[in-house]
Amino acid sequence: MTEPVLAVEDLHVWFDLEQGGELHAVQGVSLALQTGERFGFVGESGCGKTTTILALMGLLPSSASVAGRVLLEGEDILADGEESVSPHRWTDIAMVFQGAMNAFNPVKRVGEQIAEPMKLHEIAEGRTARRQVGELLERVGIPAARASSYPHEFSGGMRQRAAIAMALACKPKVLLADEPTTALDVMVQAQILQLLIGLADDFGLTLVLVTHDLPIVAQVCSRAAVMYAGEIVEIGATDTLYHDPRHPYTRLLFAATPDLYDEEPVLSIPGTPPRLDRELVGCPFAPRCDRAFAPCDRVKPRLVATDTGHSAACHLNDPALKAAS
Ligand code: SF4
């Protein structure tokens, strides 16, 4: 296997809390992504997905502390904080933010804003930048002439397309997309997902999609990580996660997804995720788990391989522990 385009090694993120103490939002995330791979992060709100990708971009607020390594083609882009990450931000690794309206300044024309990262990184300016902006807009399905429009003159779907064009302005290798279809109607959602797949294929992009929506991951990504309480609790091929989940949380996430063709009732996952501002003992999912057994409350499960390319953090995958319980 070739060197991954992006490797994350033991990433931790803490936030200092105003009232004192820390919130440990990301706890030891590791993964490696190949060029052109489409990868998903999935889990409930607050599980650490968005914080993880903001850390990859070096865009966390000053109250955050980060430990671990983020290797972009072998170079640790977080090694010297802002100094080492800023040359790569937008040029090598770019992001489509949650809520496309927030990505744009309402009083500047869309085209000018798409051209900004090109100018900032001295990739193009003037007529060349305008031409490239037009080409990008056309590629995402917006007539080039609409570059002179203001964000409020676009529909929600067009704003999302323009936000994707802006993220692609400097031809990054890795595109992070944070809930890119939230607040869009079902038809537009499908179009945006198809657009992302097409762009990833055309440009050889590595796409990292963050969503709470499992069907979206299944549609777009070949591999995914399920996050819970700041950790990856299961990672593997999307197909395998669906047909052979090895963590009860993954199984319950799928069971909690409506399926038009299945008459089985949609289940909800009981309880709420744990607080991350206090030390967790045992399996973080234990209070909500329908399969919990003797060691789960006191022994923390590690992420271990259950099959080739498939790992899960659950004691059910340890036959010795199960037999001894
Ligand atoms: Fe459930 Fe125990 Fe597995 Fe945690 S380790 S997911 S509590 S069975």
CSV table of C-alpha atoms and ligand atoms in Angstrom, one decimal:
chain,number,residue,atom,x,y,z
A,1,MET,CA,0.0,0.0,0.0
A,2,THR,CA,1.3,3.5,-0.8
A,3,GLU,CA,1.9,6.2,1.8
A,4,PRO,CA,-1.4,7.6,3.0
A,5,VAL,CA,-2.2,11.1,1.8
A,6,LEU,CA,-3.5,11.9,5.3
A,7,ALA,CA,-2.6,10.0,8.5
A,8,VAL,CA,-3.8,11.0,11.9
A,9,GLU,CA,-1.9,9.5,14.9
A,10,ASP,CA,-3.3,9.5,18.4
A,11,LEU,CA,-5.1,12.8,18.1
A,12,HIS,CA,-6.4,14.4,21.3
A,13,VAL,CA,-8.3,17.6,21.8
A,14,TRP,CA,-9.1,19.3,25.1
A,15,PHE,CA,-11.0,22.5,25.8
A,16,ASP,CA,-10.4,24.6,28.9
A,17,LEU,CA,-13.7,25.2,30.6
A,18,GLU,CA,-14.6,28.6,32.0
A,19,GLN,CA,-15.7,27.1,35.3
A,20,GLY,CA,-12.4,25.2,35.5
A,21,GLY,CA,-11.4,21.7,34.4
A,22,GLU,CA,-11.2,20.4,30.8
A,23,LEU,CA,-13.5,18.7,28.3
A,24,HIS,CA,-11.7,15.9,26.5
A,25,ALA,CA,-13.5,16.1,23.1
A,26,VAL,CA,-11.3,13.9,21.0
A,27,GLN,CA,-9.6,11.0,22.7
A,28,GLY,CA,-6.9,9.2,20.7
A,29,VAL,CA,-8.2,9.2,17.1
A,30,SER,CA,-5.9,7.4,14.6
A,31,LEU,CA,-6.5,6.7,10.9
A,32,ALA,CA,-4.9,6.7,7.5
A,33,LEU,CA,-6.5,7.7,4.3
A,34,GLN,CA,-5.4,6.9,0.7
A,35,THR,CA,-5.5,9.3,-2.2
A,36,GLY,CA,-9.0,9.3,-3.8
A,37,GLU,CA,-10.6,7.5,-0.8
A,38,ARG,CA,-14.1,8.6,0.3
A,39,PHE,CA,-14.2,8.2,4.1
A,40,GLY,CA,-17.0,9.0,6.6
A,41,PHE,CA,-17.1,10.0,10.2
A,42,VAL,CA,-20.5,9.2,11.7
A,43,GLY,CA,-22.0,9.5,15.2
A,44,GLU,CA,-24.4,11.5,17.3
A,45,SER,CA,-24.0,15.2,18.0
A,46,GLY,CA,-21.1,15.9,20.4
A,47,CYS,CA,-19.2,12.7,19.6
A,48,GLY,CA,-16.1,14.6,18.4
A,49,LYS,CA,-16.5,14.3,14.6
A,50,THR,CA,-16.5,18.1,13.8
A,51,THR,CA,-13.8,18.8,16.4
A,52,THR,CA,-11.6,16.2,14.8
A,53,ILE,CA,-11.8,17.7,11.3
A,54,LEU,CA,-11.4,21.3,12.7
A,55,ALA,CA,-8.2,20.0,14.4
A,56,LEU,CA,-7.0,18.7,11.0
A,57,MET,CA,-7.4,22.2,9.6
A,58,GLY,CA,-5.8,23.9,12.6
A,59,LEU,CA,-9.1,25.8,13.1
A,60,LEU,CA,-9.9,25.2,16.7
A,61,PRO,CA,-10.5,28.1,19.1
A,62,SER,CA,-7.7,29.2,21.4
A,63,SER,CA,-9.4,27.4,24.4
A,64,ALA,CA,-8.4,24.1,22.7
A,65,SER,CA,-5.3,22.1,23.2
A,66,VAL,CA,-4.2,19.5,20.6
A,67,ALA,CA,-1.9,16.6,21.0
A,68,GLY,CA,-0.9,13.9,18.4
A,69,ARG,CA,0.2,14.1,14.8
A,70,VAL,CA,-1.5,14.9,11.5
A,71,LEU,CA,0.7,13.8,8.6
A,72,LEU,CA,-0.1,15.2,5.2
A,73,GLU,CA,2.0,13.2,2.7
A,74,GLY,CA,4.3,12.4,5.6
A,75,GLU,CA,4.7,16.0,6.9
A,76,ASP,CA,3.4,16.8,10.4
A,77,ILE,CA,1.3,19.8,9.7
A,78,LEU,CA,0.5,20.5,13.4
A,79,ALA,CA,4.1,20.2,14.6
A,80,ASP,CA,4.5,24.0,14.9
A,81,GLY,CA,0.9,25.1,15.3
A,82,GLU,CA,-0.4,27.8,13.0
A,83,GLU,CA,3.0,28.3,11.4
A,84,SER,CA,3.1,24.8,10.1
A,85,VAL,CA,-0.5,24.3,9.2
A,86,SER,CA,-1.3,27.7,7.5
A,87,PRO,CA,0.6,27.0,4.3
A,88,HIS,CA,-1.4,23.8,3.8
A,89,ARG,CA,-4.8,25.1,4.8
A,90,TRP,CA,-7.0,25.5,1.6
A,91,THR,CA,-4.1,24.6,-0.7
A,92,ASP,CA,-3.7,20.9,0.4
A,93,ILE,CA,-6.5,20.4,2.8
A,94,ALA,CA,-9.8,22.4,2.6
A,95,MET,CA,-13.2,22.3,4.2
A,96,VAL,CA,-16.8,22.8,3.4
A,97,PHE,CA,-18.4,24.1,6.6
A,98,GLN,CA,-21.7,23.2,8.2
A,99,GLY,CA,-24.3,25.7,7.1
A,100,ALA,CA,-23.3,27.2,3.7
A,101,MET,CA,-24.7,30.7,4.5
A,102,ASN,CA,-22.1,31.0,7.3
A,103,ALA,CA,-19.3,30.4,4.8
A,104,PHE,CA,-20.0,33.6,2.9
A,105,ASN,CA,-19.7,37.3,3.8
A,106,PRO,CA,-23.3,38.6,2.9
A,107,VAL,CA,-22.0,42.0,1.5
A,108,LYS,CA,-19.4,40.6,-0.9
A,109,ARG,CA,-20.0,39.0,-4.3
A,110,VAL,CA,-19.8,35.2,-4.4
A,111,GLY,CA,-17.1,35.2,-7.1
A,112,GLU,CA,-14.8,37.6,-5.1
A,113,GLN,CA,-15.1,35.4,-2.1
A,114,ILE,CA,-14.2,32.2,-4.1
A,115,ALA,CA,-11.2,34.0,-5.5
A,116,GLU,CA,-9.9,35.1,-2.0
A,117,PRO,CA,-8.0,31.9,-1.1
A,118,MET,CA,-6.5,31.9,-4.6
A,119,LYS,CA,-5.1,35.4,-4.0
A,120,LEU,CA,-4.1,34.7,-0.4
A,121,HIS,CA,-2.0,31.7,-1.5
A,122,GLU,CA,-0.8,33.5,-4.7
A,123,ILE,CA,-2.3,30.9,-7.0
A,124,ALA,CA,-4.1,33.3,-9.2
A,125,GLU,CA,-5.4,36.9,-9.3
A,126,GLY,CA,-7.1,39.4,-11.7
A,127,ARG,CA,-8.4,38.0,-14.9
A,128,THR,CA,-6.9,34.5,-14.3
A,129,ALA,CA,-8.6,34.2,-10.9
A,130,ARG,CA,-11.9,35.4,-12.5
A,131,ARG,CA,-11.6,32.8,-15.2
A,132,GLN,CA,-10.8,30.0,-12.7
A,133,VAL,CA,-13.8,31.1,-10.5
A,134,GLY,CA,-16.1,30.9,-13.5
A,135,GLU,CA,-14.8,27.4,-14.3
A,136,LEU,CA,-15.2,26.3,-10.7
A,137,LEU,CA,-18.8,27.6,-10.6
A,138,GLU,CA,-19.6,25.9,-13.9
A,139,ARG,CA,-18.1,22.6,-12.5
A,140,VAL,CA,-20.4,22.7,-9.5
A,141,GLY,CA,-23.4,23.5,-11.6
A,142,ILE,CA,-23.7,27.3,-11.3
A,143,PRO,CA,-23.5,29.5,-14.5
A,144,ALA,CA,-20.2,31.5,-14.4
A,145,ALA,CA,-22.1,34.7,-14.8
A,146,ARG,CA,-23.5,34.3,-11.3
A,147,ALA,CA,-20.1,35.0,-9.8
A,148,SER,CA,-21.3,38.6,-9.5
A,149,SER,CA,-24.3,37.6,-7.4
A,150,TYR,CA,-24.4,38.2,-3.6
A,151,PRO,CA,-24.9,35.1,-1.3
A,152,HIS,CA,-28.6,36.0,-0.5
A,153,GLU,CA,-29.4,35.8,-4.2
A,154,PHE,CA,-28.6,32.1,-4.2
A,155,SER,CA,-30.9,29.3,-3.1
A,156,GLY,CA,-29.7,27.0,-0.3
A,157,GLY,CA,-28.5,24.4,-2.8
A,158,MET,CA,-26.6,27.0,-4.9
A,159,ARG,CA,-24.9,28.4,-1.8
A,160,GLN,CA,-23.8,24.9,-0.9
A,161,ARG,CA,-22.5,24.4,-4.4
A,162,ALA,CA,-20.6,27.7,-4.2
A,163,ALA,CA,-19.2,26.8,-0.8
A,164,ILE,CA,-17.8,23.6,-2.4
A,165,ALA,CA,-16.4,25.7,-5.3
A,166,MET,CA,-14.7,27.9,-2.7
A,167,ALA,CA,-13.2,24.9,-0.9
A,168,LEU,CA,-11.8,23.7,-4.2
A,169,ALA,CA,-10.3,27.1,-5.3
A,170,CYS,CA,-6.7,26.1,-4.5
A,171,LYS,CA,-7.0,22.5,-5.8
A,172,PRO,CA,-6.6,20.7,-2.4
A,173,LYS,CA,-5.7,17.1,-2.1
A,174,VAL,CA,-8.1,16.5,0.8
A,175,LEU,CA,-11.6,17.9,1.1
A,176,LEU,CA,-13.3,17.8,4.5
A,177,ALA,CA,-17.1,18.2,4.3
A,178,ASP,CA,-19.0,18.8,7.6
A,179,GLU,CA,-22.7,17.9,7.4
A,180,PRO,CA,-22.8,19.3,3.8
A,181,THR,CA,-26.4,18.5,3.2
A,182,THR,CA,-27.9,19.6,6.5
A,183,ALA,CA,-31.0,21.9,6.1
A,184,LEU,CA,-31.3,21.0,2.4
A,185,ASP,CA,-34.4,19.3,1.0
A,186,VAL,CA,-34.1,15.6,0.0
A,187,MET,CA,-33.7,16.3,-3.8
A,188,VAL,CA,-31.0,18.9,-3.3
A,189,GLN,CA,-29.3,16.7,-0.8
A,190,ALA,CA,-29.0,13.9,-3.4
A,191,GLN,CA,-27.6,16.4,-6.0
A,192,ILE,CA,-25.0,17.7,-3.6
A,193,LEU,CA,-23.9,14.2,-2.6
A,194,GLN,CA,-23.6,13.2,-6.3
A,195,LEU,CA,-21.6,16.4,-6.9
A,196,LEU,CA,-19.2,15.6,-4.1
A,197,ILE,CA,-18.7,12.0,-5.5
A,198,GLY,CA,-18.2,13.4,-9.0
A,199,LEU,CA,-15.7,16.0,-7.9
A,200,ALA,CA,-13.8,13.5,-5.8
A,201,ASP,CA,-13.5,11.2,-8.8
A,202,ASP,CA,-12.6,13.9,-11.3
A,203,PHE,CA,-10.0,15.6,-9.1
A,204,GLY,CA,-8.6,12.5,-7.4
A,205,LEU,CA,-9.7,14.1,-4.1
A,206,THR,CA,-9.6,12.4,-0.8
A,207,LEU,CA,-13.1,13.2,0.7
A,208,VAL,CA,-13.8,13.1,4.4
A,209,LEU,CA,-17.5,13.4,5.1
A,210,VAL,CA,-18.8,14.1,8.5
A,211,THR,CA,-22.4,13.3,9.2
A,212,HIS,CA,-24.9,11.9,11.7
A,213,ASP,CA,-26.7,10.3,8.8
A,214,LEU,CA,-25.7,6.7,8.1
A,215,PRO,CA,-27.5,6.3,4.8
A,216,ILE,CA,-25.4,9.3,3.5
A,217,VAL,CA,-22.2,7.6,4.6
A,218,ALA,CA,-23.4,4.3,2.9
A,219,GLN,CA,-24.1,6.2,-0.3
A,220,VAL,CA,-20.9,8.2,-0.5
A,221,CYS,CA,-18.1,6.5,1.4
A,222,SER,CA,-16.3,3.2,0.9
A,223,ARG,CA,-15.0,3.3,4.5
A,224,ALA,CA,-16.1,4.9,7.7
A,225,ALA,CA,-15.4,5.4,11.4
A,226,VAL,CA,-18.1,5.4,14.0
A,227,MET,CA,-17.4,7.9,16.8
A,228,TYR,CA,-18.7,7.8,20.3
A,229,ALA,CA,-17.6,10.0,23.3
A,230,GLY,CA,-14.6,11.4,21.4
A,231,GLU,CA,-13.3,8.0,20.2
A,232,ILE,CA,-13.5,5.8,17.2
A,233,VAL,CA,-15.4,2.8,18.4
A,234,GLU,CA,-15.6,1.0,15.1
A,235,ILE,CA,-13.9,1.5,11.7
A,236,GLY,CA,-14.0,-0.5,8.5
A,237,ALA,CA,-15.6,-0.8,5.1
A,238,THR,CA,-19.0,0.8,5.0
A,239,ASP,CA,-20.5,-2.5,3.7
A,240,THR,CA,-19.0,-4.4,6.6
A,241,LEU,CA,-20.2,-1.9,9.2
A,242,TYR,CA,-23.7,-2.3,7.8
A,243,HIS,CA,-23.8,-6.1,7.4
A,244,ASP,CA,-21.5,-7.2,10.2
A,245,PRO,CA,-21.3,-4.4,12.9
A,246,ARG,CA,-19.0,-5.5,15.8
A,247,HIS,CA,-20.0,-2.7,18.2
A,248,PRO,CA,-23.5,-2.5,19.7
A,249,TYR,CA,-23.5,1.3,19.1
A,250,THR,CA,-23.0,0.8,15.3
A,251,ARG,CA,-25.8,-1.8,15.2
A,252,LEU,CA,-28.1,0.6,17.1
A,253,LEU,CA,-27.2,3.5,14.9
A,254,PHE,CA,-28.3,1.4,11.9
A,255,ALA,CA,-31.5,0.3,13.7
A,256,ALA,CA,-32.3,3.9,14.4
A,257,THR,CA,-32.3,4.8,10.7
A,258,PRO,CA,-35.6,4.8,8.9
A,259,ASP,CA,-35.8,2.4,5.9
A,260,LEU,CA,-38.6,2.8,3.4
A,261,TYR,CA,-38.3,-0.8,2.3
A,262,ASP,CA,-38.2,-2.4,5.8
A,263,GLU,CA,-41.3,-2.8,7.9
A,264,GLU,CA,-39.3,-3.2,11.1
A,265,PRO,CA,-40.0,-0.4,13.5
A,266,VAL,CA,-37.3,2.3,13.8
A,267,LEU,CA,-35.6,2.1,17.2
A,268,SER,CA,-34.1,5.0,19.1
A,269,ILE,CA,-31.0,4.6,21.2
A,270,PRO,CA,-31.9,5.0,24.8
A,271,GLY,CA,-30.1,7.4,27.1
A,272,THR,CA,-27.6,10.1,26.2
A,273,PRO,CA,-23.8,10.2,25.5
A,274,PRO,CA,-21.6,10.6,28.6
A,275,ARG,CA,-20.2,14.0,29.7
A,276,LEU,CA,-16.6,14.4,28.5
A,277,ASP,CA,-15.6,16.8,31.3
A,278,ARG,CA,-15.0,13.9,33.8
A,279,GLU,CA,-13.0,10.7,33.7
A,280,LEU,CA,-14.9,7.8,32.1
A,281,VAL,CA,-14.4,4.4,33.7
A,282,GLY,CA,-15.1,1.2,31.7
A,283,CYS,CA,-16.8,1.3,28.4
A,284,PRO,CA,-18.3,4.8,27.7
A,285,PHE,CA,-21.3,3.1,26.0
A,286,ALA,CA,-22.1,0.8,28.9
A,287,PRO,CA,-25.0,2.8,30.4
A,288,ARG,CA,-26.8,2.6,27.0
A,289,CYS,CA,-25.7,-0.8,25.8
A,290,ASP,CA,-28.2,-3.7,25.5
A,291,ARG,CA,-25.3,-6.2,25.4
A,292,ALA,CA,-23.3,-5.0,28.4
A,293,PHE,CA,-21.8,-7.7,30.6
A,294,ALA,CA,-19.6,-8.0,33.7
A,295,PRO,CA,-16.4,-6.3,32.7
A,296,CYS,CA,-18.0,-3.4,30.8
A,297,ASP,CA,-18.5,-1.1,33.7
A,298,ARG,CA,-14.9,-1.3,34.9
A,299,VAL,CA,-12.6,-2.3,32.0
A,300,LYS,CA,-12.3,0.1,29.0
A,301,PRO,CA,-12.3,-1.8,25.7
A,302,ARG,CA,-9.5,-1.0,23.2
A,303,LEU,CA,-10.0,-0.7,19.5
A,304,VAL,CA,-8.8,-4.0,18.1
A,305,ALA,CA,-8.9,-5.8,14.7
A,306,THR,CA,-11.9,-8.1,14.3
A,307,ASP,CA,-11.1,-8.8,10.7
A,308,THR,CA,-8.9,-7.5,7.9
A,309,GLY,CA,-9.5,-3.7,7.8
A,310,HIS,CA,-12.2,-3.8,10.4
A,311,SER,CA,-11.7,-2.9,14.1
A,312,ALA,CA,-14.0,-2.3,17.0
A,313,ALA,CA,-13.7,-1.3,20.7
A,314,CYS,CA,-16.1,-3.8,22.4
A,315,HIS,CA,-15.5,-6.6,24.9
A,316,LEU,CA,-17.9,-8.8,22.9
A,317,ASN,CA,-15.1,-9.3,20.4
A,318,ASP,CA,-12.8,-10.8,23.1
A,319,PRO,CA,-13.9,-14.5,23.4
A,320,ALA,CA,-11.6,-15.0,26.5
A,321,LEU,CA,-13.2,-12.0,28.4
A,322,LYS,CA,-16.7,-13.2,27.4
A,323,ALA,CA,-16.0,-16.8,28.5
A,324,ALA,CA,-14.7,-15.5,31.9
A,325,SER,CA,-17.7,-13.3,32.6
B,1,SF4,FE1,-21.6,-2.9,25.2
B,1,SF4,FE2,-19.7,-3.9,26.8
B,1,SF4,FE3,-19.3,-3.7,24.2
B,1,SF4,FE4,-19.3,-1.5,25.7
B,1,SF4,S1,-17.8,-3.2,25.8
B,1,SF4,S2,-20.3,-1.8,23.7
B,1,SF4,S3,-20.9,-2.0,27.2
B,1,SF4,S4,-20.8,-5.0,25.2
